Short mmCIF file of C-alpha atoms in Angstrom, two decimals:
data_model
loop_
_atom_site.label_atom_id
_atom_site.label_comp_id
_atom_site.label_asym_id
_atom_site.label_seq_id
_atom_site.Cartn_x
_atom_site.Cartn_y
_atom_site.Cartn_z
CA MET A 1 -11.44 -48.87 -46.10
CA GLN A 2 -15.04 -49.82 -46.67
CA VAL A 3 -18.13 -47.87 -47.71
CA PHE A 4 -21.59 -49.33 -48.06
CA VAL A 5 -23.90 -48.31 -50.91
CA ARG A 6 -27.45 -47.88 -49.65
CA ASP A 7 -30.49 -47.81 -51.93
CA ASN A 8 -28.23 -47.81 -55.03
CA ASN A 9 -27.09 -44.30 -54.09
CA VAL A 10 -23.55 -44.43 -55.47
CA ASP A 11 -23.09 -40.64 -55.37
CA GLN A 12 -23.57 -40.55 -51.61
CA ALA A 13 -21.26 -43.56 -51.12
CA LEU A 14 -18.60 -41.87 -53.26
CA ARG A 15 -18.89 -38.68 -51.19
CA VAL A 16 -18.46 -40.69 -47.98
CA LEU A 17 -15.46 -42.51 -49.45
CA LYS A 18 -13.78 -39.26 -50.48
CA LYS A 19 -14.35 -37.79 -47.01
CA LYS A 20 -12.82 -40.88 -45.38
CA MET A 21 -9.83 -40.78 -47.72
CA GLN A 22 -9.34 -37.08 -47.01
CA ARG A 23 -9.41 -37.70 -43.26
CA GLU A 24 -6.90 -40.56 -43.55
CA GLY A 25 -4.52 -38.43 -45.63
CA THR A 26 -4.62 -40.73 -48.65
CA PHE A 27 -4.88 -37.92 -51.19
CA ARG A 28 -1.96 -36.07 -49.61
CA GLU A 29 0.10 -39.27 -49.69
CA LEU A 30 -0.71 -39.90 -53.37
CA LYS A 31 0.25 -36.35 -54.31
CA ARG A 32 3.50 -36.63 -52.36
CA ARG A 33 4.47 -39.93 -54.04
CA ARG A 34 3.89 -38.70 -57.60
CA SER A 35 7.43 -37.44 -57.92
CA TYR A 36 10.75 -38.17 -56.27
CA GLU A 37 11.42 -36.36 -53.04
CA LYS A 38 15.03 -35.71 -52.10
CA PRO A 39 16.05 -36.93 -48.63
CA SER A 40 16.77 -33.35 -47.54
CA GLU A 41 13.29 -32.26 -48.70
CA ARG A 42 11.77 -35.23 -46.85
CA ARG A 43 13.52 -34.28 -43.61
CA ALA A 44 12.41 -30.66 -43.96
CA ARG A 45 8.80 -31.70 -44.65
CA GLU A 46 8.71 -34.11 -41.73
CA LYS A 47 10.20 -31.51 -39.39
CA ALA A 48 7.64 -28.92 -40.53
CA GLU A 49 4.82 -31.44 -40.00
CA ALA A 50 6.10 -32.19 -36.50
CA VAL A 51 6.22 -28.48 -35.64
CA ARG A 52 2.67 -28.06 -36.98
CA ARG A 53 1.40 -31.01 -34.89
CA GLN A 54 3.15 -29.70 -31.79
CA ARG A 55 1.67 -26.19 -32.19
CA LYS A 56 -1.79 -27.64 -32.76
CA ALA A 57 -1.51 -29.77 -29.60
CA LEU A 58 -0.30 -26.74 -27.64
CA ARG A 59 -3.25 -24.65 -28.91
CA LYS A 60 -5.71 -27.36 -27.90
CA ARG A 61 -4.11 -27.76 -24.47
CA MET A 62 -4.18 -24.00 -23.86
CA GLU A 63 -7.81 -23.88 -24.94
CA ARG A 64 -8.73 -26.69 -22.54
CA GLU A 65 -6.93 -25.00 -19.65
CA GLY A 66 -8.67 -21.72 -20.40
CA TYR A 67 -5.84 -19.43 -21.46
#
């Protein structure tokens, strides 16, 4: 990941970096890796994430089709 600092404006570059990291899911990944996650918890989390993604895709598809 790369962010350019323009006109020595580090605050703006830092804001852009944080936004990029948020979008990539880096902060979520760091938080998740702080402590050990049991395999059963991992499976449950991944299944919940998959359900969430599927529902989001369905909502978007329904919106595009005009329901």
